[in-house]
mmCIF file of C-alpha atoms and ligand atoms in Angstrom:
data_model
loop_
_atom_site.group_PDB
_atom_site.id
_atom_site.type_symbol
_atom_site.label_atom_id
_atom_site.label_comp_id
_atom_site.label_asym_id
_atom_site.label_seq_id
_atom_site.Cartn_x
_atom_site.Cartn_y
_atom_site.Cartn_z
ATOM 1 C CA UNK A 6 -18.664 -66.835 -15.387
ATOM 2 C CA UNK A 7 -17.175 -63.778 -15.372
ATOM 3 C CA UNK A 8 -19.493 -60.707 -16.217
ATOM 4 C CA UNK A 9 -17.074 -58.011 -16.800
ATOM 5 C CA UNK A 10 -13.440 -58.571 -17.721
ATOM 6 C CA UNK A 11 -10.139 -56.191 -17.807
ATOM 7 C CA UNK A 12 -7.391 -58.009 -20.264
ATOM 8 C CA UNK A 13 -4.181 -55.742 -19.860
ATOM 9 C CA UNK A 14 -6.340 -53.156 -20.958
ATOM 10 C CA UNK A 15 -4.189 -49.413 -21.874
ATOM 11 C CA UNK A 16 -5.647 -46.192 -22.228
ATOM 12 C CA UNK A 17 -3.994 -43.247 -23.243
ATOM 13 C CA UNK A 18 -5.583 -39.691 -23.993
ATOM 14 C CA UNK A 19 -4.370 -37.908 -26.776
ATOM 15 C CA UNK A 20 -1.188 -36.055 -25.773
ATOM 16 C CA UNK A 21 -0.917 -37.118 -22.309
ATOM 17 C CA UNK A 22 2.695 -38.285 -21.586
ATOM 18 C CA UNK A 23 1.488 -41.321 -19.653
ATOM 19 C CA UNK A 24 -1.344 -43.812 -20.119
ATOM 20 C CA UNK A 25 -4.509 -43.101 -18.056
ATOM 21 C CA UNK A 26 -5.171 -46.596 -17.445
ATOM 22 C CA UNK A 27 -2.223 -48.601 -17.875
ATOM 23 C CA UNK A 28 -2.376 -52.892 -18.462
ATOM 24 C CA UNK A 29 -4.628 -53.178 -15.975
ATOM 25 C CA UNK A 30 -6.390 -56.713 -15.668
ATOM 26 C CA UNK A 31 -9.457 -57.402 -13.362
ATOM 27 C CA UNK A 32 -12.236 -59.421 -13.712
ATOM 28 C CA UNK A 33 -15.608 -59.012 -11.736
ATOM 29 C CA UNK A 34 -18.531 -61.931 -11.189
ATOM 30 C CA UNK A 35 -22.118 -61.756 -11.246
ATOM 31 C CA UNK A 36 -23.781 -60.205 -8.072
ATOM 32 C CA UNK A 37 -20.140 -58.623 -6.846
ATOM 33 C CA UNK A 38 -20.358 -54.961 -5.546
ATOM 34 C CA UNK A 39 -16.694 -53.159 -5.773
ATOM 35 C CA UNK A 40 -15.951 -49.731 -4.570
ATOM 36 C CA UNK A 41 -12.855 -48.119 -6.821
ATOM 37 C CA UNK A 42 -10.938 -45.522 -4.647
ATOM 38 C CA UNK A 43 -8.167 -43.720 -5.047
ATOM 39 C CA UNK A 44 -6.966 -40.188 -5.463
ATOM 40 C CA UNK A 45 -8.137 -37.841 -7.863
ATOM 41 C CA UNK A 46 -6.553 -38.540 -11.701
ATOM 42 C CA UNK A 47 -6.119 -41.868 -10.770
ATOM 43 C CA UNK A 48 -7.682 -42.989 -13.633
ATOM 44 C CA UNK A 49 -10.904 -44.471 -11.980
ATOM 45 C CA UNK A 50 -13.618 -42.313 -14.472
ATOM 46 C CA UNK A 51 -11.468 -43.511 -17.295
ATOM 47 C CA UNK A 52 -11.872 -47.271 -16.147
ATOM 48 C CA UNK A 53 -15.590 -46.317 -16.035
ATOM 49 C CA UNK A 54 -16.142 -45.471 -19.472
ATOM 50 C CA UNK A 55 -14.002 -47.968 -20.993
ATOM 51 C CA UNK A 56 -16.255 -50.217 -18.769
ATOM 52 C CA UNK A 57 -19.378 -49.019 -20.683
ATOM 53 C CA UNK A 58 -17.631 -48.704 -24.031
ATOM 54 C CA UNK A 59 -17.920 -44.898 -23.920
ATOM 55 C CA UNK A 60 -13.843 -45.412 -24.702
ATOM 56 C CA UNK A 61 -12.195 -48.078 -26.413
ATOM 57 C CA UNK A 62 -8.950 -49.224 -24.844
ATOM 58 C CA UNK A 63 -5.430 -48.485 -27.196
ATOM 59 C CA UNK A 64 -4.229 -52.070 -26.373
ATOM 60 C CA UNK A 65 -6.395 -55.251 -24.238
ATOM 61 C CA UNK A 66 -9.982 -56.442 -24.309
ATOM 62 C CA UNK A 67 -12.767 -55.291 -22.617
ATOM 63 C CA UNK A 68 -15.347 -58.193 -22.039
ATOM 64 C CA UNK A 69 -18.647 -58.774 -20.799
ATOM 65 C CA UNK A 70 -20.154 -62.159 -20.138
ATOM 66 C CA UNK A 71 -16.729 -63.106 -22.447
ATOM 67 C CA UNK A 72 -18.146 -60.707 -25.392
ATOM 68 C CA UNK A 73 -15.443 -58.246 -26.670
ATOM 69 C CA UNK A 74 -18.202 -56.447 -28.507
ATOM 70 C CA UNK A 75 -20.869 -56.930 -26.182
ATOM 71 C CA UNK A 76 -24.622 -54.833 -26.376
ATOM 72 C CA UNK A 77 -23.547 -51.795 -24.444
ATOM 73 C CA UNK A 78 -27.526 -52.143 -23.055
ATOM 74 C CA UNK A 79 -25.762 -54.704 -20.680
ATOM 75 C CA UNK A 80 -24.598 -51.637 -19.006
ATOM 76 C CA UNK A 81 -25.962 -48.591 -16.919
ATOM 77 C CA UNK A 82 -23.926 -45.522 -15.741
ATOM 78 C CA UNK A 83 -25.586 -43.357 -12.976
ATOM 79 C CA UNK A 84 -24.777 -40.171 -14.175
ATOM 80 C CA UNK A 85 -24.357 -37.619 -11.774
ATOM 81 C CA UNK A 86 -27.287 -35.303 -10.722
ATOM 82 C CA UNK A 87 -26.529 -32.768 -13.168
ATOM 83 C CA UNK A 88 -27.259 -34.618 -16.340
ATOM 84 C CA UNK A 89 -31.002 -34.999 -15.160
ATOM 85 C CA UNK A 90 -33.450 -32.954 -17.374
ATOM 86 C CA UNK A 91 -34.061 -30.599 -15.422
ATOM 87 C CA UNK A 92 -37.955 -29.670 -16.763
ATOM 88 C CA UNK A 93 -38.973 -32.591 -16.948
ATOM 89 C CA UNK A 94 -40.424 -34.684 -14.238
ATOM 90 C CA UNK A 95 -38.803 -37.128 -12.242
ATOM 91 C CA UNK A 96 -41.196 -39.964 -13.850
ATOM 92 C CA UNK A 97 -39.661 -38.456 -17.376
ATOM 93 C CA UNK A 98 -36.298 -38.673 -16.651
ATOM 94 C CA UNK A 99 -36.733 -41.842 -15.440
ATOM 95 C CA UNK A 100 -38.506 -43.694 -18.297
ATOM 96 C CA UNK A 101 -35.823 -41.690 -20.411
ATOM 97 C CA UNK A 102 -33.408 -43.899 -19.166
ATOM 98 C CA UNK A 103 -34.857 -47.011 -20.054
ATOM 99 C CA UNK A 104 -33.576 -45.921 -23.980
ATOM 100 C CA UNK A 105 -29.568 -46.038 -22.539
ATOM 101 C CA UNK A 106 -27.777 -43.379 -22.892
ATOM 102 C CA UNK A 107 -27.055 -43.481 -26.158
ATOM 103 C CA UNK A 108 -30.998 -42.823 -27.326
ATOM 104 C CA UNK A 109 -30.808 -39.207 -25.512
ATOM 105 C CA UNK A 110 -32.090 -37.550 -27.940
ATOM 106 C CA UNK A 111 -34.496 -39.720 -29.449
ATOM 107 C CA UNK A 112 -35.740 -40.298 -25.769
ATOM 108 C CA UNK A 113 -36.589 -36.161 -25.747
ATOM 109 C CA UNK A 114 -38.433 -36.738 -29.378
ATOM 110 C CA UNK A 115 -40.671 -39.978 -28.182
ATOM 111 C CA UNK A 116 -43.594 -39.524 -26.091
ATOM 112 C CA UNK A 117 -43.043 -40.395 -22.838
ATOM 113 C CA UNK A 118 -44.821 -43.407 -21.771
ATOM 114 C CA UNK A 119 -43.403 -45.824 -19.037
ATOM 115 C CA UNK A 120 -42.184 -48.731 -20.869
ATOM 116 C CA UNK A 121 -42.495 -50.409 -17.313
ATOM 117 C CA UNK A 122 -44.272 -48.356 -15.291
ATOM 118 C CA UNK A 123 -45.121 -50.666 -12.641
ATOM 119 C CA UNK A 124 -40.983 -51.282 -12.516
ATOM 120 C CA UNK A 125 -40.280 -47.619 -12.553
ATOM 121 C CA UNK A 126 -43.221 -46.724 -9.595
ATOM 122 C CA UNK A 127 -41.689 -49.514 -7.521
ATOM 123 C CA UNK A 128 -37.853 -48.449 -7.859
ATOM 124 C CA UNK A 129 -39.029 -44.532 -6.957
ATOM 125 C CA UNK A 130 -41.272 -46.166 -4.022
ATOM 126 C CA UNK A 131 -38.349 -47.912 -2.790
ATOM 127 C CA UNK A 132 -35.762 -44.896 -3.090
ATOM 128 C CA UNK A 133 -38.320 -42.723 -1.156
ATOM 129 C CA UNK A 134 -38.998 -40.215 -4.076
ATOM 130 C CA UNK A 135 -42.653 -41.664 -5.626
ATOM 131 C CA UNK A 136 -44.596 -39.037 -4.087
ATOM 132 C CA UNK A 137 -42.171 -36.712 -6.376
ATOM 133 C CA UNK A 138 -43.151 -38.369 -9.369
ATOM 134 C CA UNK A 139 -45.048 -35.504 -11.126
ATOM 135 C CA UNK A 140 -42.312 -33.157 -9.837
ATOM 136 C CA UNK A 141 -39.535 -31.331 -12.072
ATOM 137 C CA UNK A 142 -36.401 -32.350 -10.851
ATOM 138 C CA UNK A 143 -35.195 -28.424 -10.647
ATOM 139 C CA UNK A 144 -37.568 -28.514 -7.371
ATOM 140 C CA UNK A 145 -35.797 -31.292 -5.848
ATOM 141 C CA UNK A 146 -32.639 -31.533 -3.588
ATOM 142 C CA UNK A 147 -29.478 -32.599 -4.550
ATOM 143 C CA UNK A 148 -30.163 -36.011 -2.435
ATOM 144 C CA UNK A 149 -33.277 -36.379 -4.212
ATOM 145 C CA UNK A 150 -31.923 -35.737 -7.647
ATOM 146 C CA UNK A 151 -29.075 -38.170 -7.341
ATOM 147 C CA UNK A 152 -32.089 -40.908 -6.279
ATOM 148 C CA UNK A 153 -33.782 -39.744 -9.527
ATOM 149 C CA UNK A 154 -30.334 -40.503 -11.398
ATOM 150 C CA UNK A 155 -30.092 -44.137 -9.541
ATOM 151 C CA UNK A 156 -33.388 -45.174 -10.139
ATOM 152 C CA UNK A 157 -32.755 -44.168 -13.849
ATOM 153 C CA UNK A 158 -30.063 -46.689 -14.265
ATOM 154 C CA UNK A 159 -31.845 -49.498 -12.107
ATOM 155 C CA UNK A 160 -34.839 -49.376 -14.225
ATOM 156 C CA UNK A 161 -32.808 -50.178 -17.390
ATOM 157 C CA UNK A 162 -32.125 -53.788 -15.651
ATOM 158 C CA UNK A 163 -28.666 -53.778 -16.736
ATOM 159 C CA UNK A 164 -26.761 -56.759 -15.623
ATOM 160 C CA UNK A 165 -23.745 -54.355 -14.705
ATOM 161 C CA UNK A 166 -24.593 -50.932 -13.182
ATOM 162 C CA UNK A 167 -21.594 -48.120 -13.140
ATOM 163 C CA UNK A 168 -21.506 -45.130 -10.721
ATOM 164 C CA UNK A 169 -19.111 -42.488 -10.567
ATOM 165 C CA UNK A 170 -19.192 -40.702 -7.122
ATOM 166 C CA UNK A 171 -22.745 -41.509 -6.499
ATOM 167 C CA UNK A 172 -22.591 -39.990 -3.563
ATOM 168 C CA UNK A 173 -20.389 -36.525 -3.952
ATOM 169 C CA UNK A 174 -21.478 -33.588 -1.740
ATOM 170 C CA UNK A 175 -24.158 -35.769 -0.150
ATOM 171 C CA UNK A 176 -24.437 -36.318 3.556
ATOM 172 C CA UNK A 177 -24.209 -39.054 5.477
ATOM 173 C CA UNK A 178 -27.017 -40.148 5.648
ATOM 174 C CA UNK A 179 -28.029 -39.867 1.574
ATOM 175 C CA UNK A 180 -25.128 -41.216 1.158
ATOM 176 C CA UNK A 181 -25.930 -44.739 2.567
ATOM 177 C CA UNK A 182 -29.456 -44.290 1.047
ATOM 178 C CA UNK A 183 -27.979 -44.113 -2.396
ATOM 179 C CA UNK A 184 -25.382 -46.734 -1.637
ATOM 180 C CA UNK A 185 -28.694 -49.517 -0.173
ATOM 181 C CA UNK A 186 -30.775 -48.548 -3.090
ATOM 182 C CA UNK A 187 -27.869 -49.669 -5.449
ATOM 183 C CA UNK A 188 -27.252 -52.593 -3.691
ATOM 184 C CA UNK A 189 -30.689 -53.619 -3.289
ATOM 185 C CA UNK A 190 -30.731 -54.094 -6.904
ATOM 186 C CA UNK A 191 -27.725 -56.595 -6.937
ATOM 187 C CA UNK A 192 -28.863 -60.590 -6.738
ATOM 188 C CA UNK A 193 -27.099 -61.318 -10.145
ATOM 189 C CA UNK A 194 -26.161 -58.007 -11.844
ATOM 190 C CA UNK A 195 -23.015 -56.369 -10.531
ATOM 191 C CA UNK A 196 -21.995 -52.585 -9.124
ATOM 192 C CA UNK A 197 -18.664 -50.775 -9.670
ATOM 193 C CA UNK A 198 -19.048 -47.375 -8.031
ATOM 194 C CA UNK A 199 -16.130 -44.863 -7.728
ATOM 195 C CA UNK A 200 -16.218 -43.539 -4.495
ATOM 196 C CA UNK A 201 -13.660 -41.490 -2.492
ATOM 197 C CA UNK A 202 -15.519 -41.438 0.840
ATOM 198 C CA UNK A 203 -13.381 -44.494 2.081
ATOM 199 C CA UNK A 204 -14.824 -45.259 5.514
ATOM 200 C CA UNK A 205 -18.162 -45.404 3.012
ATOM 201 C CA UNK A 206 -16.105 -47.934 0.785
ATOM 202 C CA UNK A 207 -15.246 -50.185 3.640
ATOM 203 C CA UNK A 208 -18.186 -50.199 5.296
ATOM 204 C CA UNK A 209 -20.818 -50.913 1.817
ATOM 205 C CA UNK A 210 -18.788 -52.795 -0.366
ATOM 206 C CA UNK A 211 -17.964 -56.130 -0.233
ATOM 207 C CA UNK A 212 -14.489 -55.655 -2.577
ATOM 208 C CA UNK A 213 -12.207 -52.445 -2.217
ATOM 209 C CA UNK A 214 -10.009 -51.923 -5.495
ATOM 210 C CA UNK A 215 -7.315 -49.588 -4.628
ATOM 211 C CA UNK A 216 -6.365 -47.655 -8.050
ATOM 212 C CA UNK A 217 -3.585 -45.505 -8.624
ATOM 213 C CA UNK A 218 -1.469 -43.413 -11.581
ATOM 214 C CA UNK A 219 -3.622 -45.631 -14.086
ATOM 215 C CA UNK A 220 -3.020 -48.937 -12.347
ATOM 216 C CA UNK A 221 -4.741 -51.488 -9.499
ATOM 217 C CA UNK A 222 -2.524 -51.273 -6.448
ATOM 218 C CA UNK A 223 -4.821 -53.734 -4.146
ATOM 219 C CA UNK A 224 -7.721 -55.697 -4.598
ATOM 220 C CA UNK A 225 -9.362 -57.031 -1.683
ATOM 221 C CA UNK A 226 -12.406 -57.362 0.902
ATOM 222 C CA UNK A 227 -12.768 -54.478 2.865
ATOM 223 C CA UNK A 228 -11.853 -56.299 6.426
ATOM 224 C CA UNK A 229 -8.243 -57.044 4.761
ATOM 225 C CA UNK A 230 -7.645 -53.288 3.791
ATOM 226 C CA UNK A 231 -5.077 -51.934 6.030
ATOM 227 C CA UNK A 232 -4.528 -48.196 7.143
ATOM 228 C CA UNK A 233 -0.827 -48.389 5.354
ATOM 229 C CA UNK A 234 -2.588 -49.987 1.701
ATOM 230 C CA UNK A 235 -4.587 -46.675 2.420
ATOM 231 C CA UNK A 236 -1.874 -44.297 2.760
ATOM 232 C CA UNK A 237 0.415 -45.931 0.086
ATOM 233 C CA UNK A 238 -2.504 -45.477 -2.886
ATOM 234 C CA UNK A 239 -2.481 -41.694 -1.814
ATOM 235 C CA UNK A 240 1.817 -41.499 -1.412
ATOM 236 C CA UNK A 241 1.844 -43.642 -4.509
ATOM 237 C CA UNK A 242 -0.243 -40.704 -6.287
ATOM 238 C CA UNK A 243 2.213 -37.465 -5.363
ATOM 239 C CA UNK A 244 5.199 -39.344 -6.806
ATOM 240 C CA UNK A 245 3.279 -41.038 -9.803
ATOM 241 C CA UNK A 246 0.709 -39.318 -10.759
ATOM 242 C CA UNK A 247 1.682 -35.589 -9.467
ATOM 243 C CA UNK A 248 -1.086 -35.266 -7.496
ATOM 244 C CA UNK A 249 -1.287 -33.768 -4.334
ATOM 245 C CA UNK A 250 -2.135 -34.842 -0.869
ATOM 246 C CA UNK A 251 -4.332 -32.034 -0.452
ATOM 247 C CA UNK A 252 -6.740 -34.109 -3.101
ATOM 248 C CA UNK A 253 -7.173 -36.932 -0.579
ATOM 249 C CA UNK A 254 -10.397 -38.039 1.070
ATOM 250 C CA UNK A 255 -8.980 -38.863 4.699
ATOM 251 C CA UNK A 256 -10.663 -41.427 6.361
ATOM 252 C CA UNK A 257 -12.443 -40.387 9.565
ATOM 253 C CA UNK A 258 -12.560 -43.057 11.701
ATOM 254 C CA UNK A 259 -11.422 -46.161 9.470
ATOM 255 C CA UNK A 260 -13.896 -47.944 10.951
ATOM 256 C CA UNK A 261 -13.136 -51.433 9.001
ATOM 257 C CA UNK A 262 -9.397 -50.236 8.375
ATOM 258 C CA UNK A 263 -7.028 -52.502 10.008
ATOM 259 C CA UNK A 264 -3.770 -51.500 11.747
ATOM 260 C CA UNK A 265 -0.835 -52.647 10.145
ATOM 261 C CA UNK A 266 0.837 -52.635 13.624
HETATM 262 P P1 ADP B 9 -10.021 -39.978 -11.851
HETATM 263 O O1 ADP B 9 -11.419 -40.359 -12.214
HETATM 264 O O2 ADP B 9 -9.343 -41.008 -11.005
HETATM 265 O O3 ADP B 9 -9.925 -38.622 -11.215
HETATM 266 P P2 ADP B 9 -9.581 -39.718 -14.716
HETATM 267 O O4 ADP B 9 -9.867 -41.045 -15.326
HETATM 268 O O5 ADP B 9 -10.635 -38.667 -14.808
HETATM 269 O O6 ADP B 9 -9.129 -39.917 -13.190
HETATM 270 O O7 ADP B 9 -8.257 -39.122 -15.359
HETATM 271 C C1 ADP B 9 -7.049 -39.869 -15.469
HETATM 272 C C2 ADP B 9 -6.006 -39.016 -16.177
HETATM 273 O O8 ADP B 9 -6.430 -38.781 -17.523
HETATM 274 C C3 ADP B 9 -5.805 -37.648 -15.547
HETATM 275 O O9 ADP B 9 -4.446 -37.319 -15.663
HETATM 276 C C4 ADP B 9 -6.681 -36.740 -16.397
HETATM 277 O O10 ADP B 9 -6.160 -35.429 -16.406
HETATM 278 C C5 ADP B 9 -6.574 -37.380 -17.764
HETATM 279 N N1 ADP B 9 -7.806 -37.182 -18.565
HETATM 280 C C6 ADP B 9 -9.062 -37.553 -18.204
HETATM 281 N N2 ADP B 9 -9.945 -37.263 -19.194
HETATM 282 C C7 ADP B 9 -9.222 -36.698 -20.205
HETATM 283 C C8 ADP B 9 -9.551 -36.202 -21.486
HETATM 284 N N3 ADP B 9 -10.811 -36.219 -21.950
HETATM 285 N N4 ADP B 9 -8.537 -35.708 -22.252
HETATM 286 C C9 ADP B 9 -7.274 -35.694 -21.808
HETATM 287 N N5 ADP B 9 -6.882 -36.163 -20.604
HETATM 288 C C10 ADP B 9 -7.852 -36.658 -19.793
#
């Protein structure tokens, strides 16, 4: 059964001359991860939020578990670093979370006691940050912070968890931390991150969508994503989408990226 589900789904932004997500279609199962890449106004943050209802599409269906108005609680977005509170304590933020992030505000008017607080000591234990607990998050690093905004969204045990560019400005080494503790949390919930590290994509993600001027222009595991599908999504951007190639994450080593030779 299909959790989350793309019908020729069209999204257009008020004056924009072309749609930011155009018909696109795409279904993803239980327990998939899939990295989104492509270049920058792509359309990828767009596909995000009309993932977690945030938008509503113009034309098309978005489903999940085959619900066109499903409880949005089925879904978490990490939200980059910067929308952590930044007085409060990491604990705080985190049990903030577990009201969505619709309940902001009410979450900053409720006391703040765990709802789970064995759940929430385990997910900070296993992201390396429990001895931070008690800690404001304006003390922390940006690595640290965006483990803060992860374990947020994993402790709302939402069967489909959303990140876009979990793992900006991060090095290496964050970088795969963030990327295992969101895949840890798989087993049946599913992961869409947006990531434009693409030598990250291919090596983390079991599915690679390749997404372009508003549209999917591959979909496929990351051992059958080929150096040219890379350059394509980024040529396919300066002509479409008037971006330029100065925008584009080059791969470093393509580690997983086949030669089309
Ligand atoms: P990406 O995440 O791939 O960089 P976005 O989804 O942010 O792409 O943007 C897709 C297109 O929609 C871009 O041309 C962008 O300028 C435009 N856009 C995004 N958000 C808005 C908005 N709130 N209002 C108007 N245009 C927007």
């Amino acid at each position: 059964m299909t959790l989350l589900g793309f019908h020729d789904v069209t999204k257009s932004y008020d004056g924009a001359t072309r749609p930011a997500v155009a018909d696109v279609s795409l279904t993803v199962d239980p327990g998939e991860d899939v990295a989104i890449v492509g270049p920058s106004g792509a359309g990828k943050t767009t596909l995000l939020r009309l993932a977690t209802g945030a938008l509503r599409p113009d034309s098309g269906r978005v489903t999940i578990d085959g619900d066109p108005d499903p409880d949005r609680t089925q879904t978490a977005l990490v939200y980059q670093e910067g929308a952590l509170l930044e007085r409060r304590s990491v604990l705080s933020n985190v049990v903030v979370g577990t009201l969505g992030s619709q309940s902001r505000l009410r979450g900053l008017l409720e006391p703040l006691y765990p709802r789970d607080p064995e759940r929430a000591i385990q997910l900070l234990e296993r992201a390396g940050i429990a001895e931070y607990a008690d800690t404001r998050v304006d003390q922390l690093s940006s690595g640290e912070r965006q483990r803060v905004a992860c374990v947020r969204a994993l402790v709302q045990e939402s069967r489909l968890l959303l990140a876009d560019e979990p793992t900006a400005n991060l090095d290496p080494t964050t970088s795969q931390r963030i990327l295992d503790l969101l895949s840890a949390a798989l087993d049946d919930r599913s992961l869409i991150v947006v990531i434009h590290d693409i030598d990250l994509a291919l090596e983390h993600f079991e599915r690679i969508v390749g997404f372009s001027g508003g549209t999917v222009r591959f979909d496929k595991p990351p051992s059958r994503v080929s150096a040219a599908d890379v350059d394509r999504l980024f040529d396919e951007s300066a002509t479409t989408a008037g971006s330029t190639r100065a925008t584009r994450a080059q791969p470093r080593s393509k580690p997983g990226v086949q030669s089309d030779q």
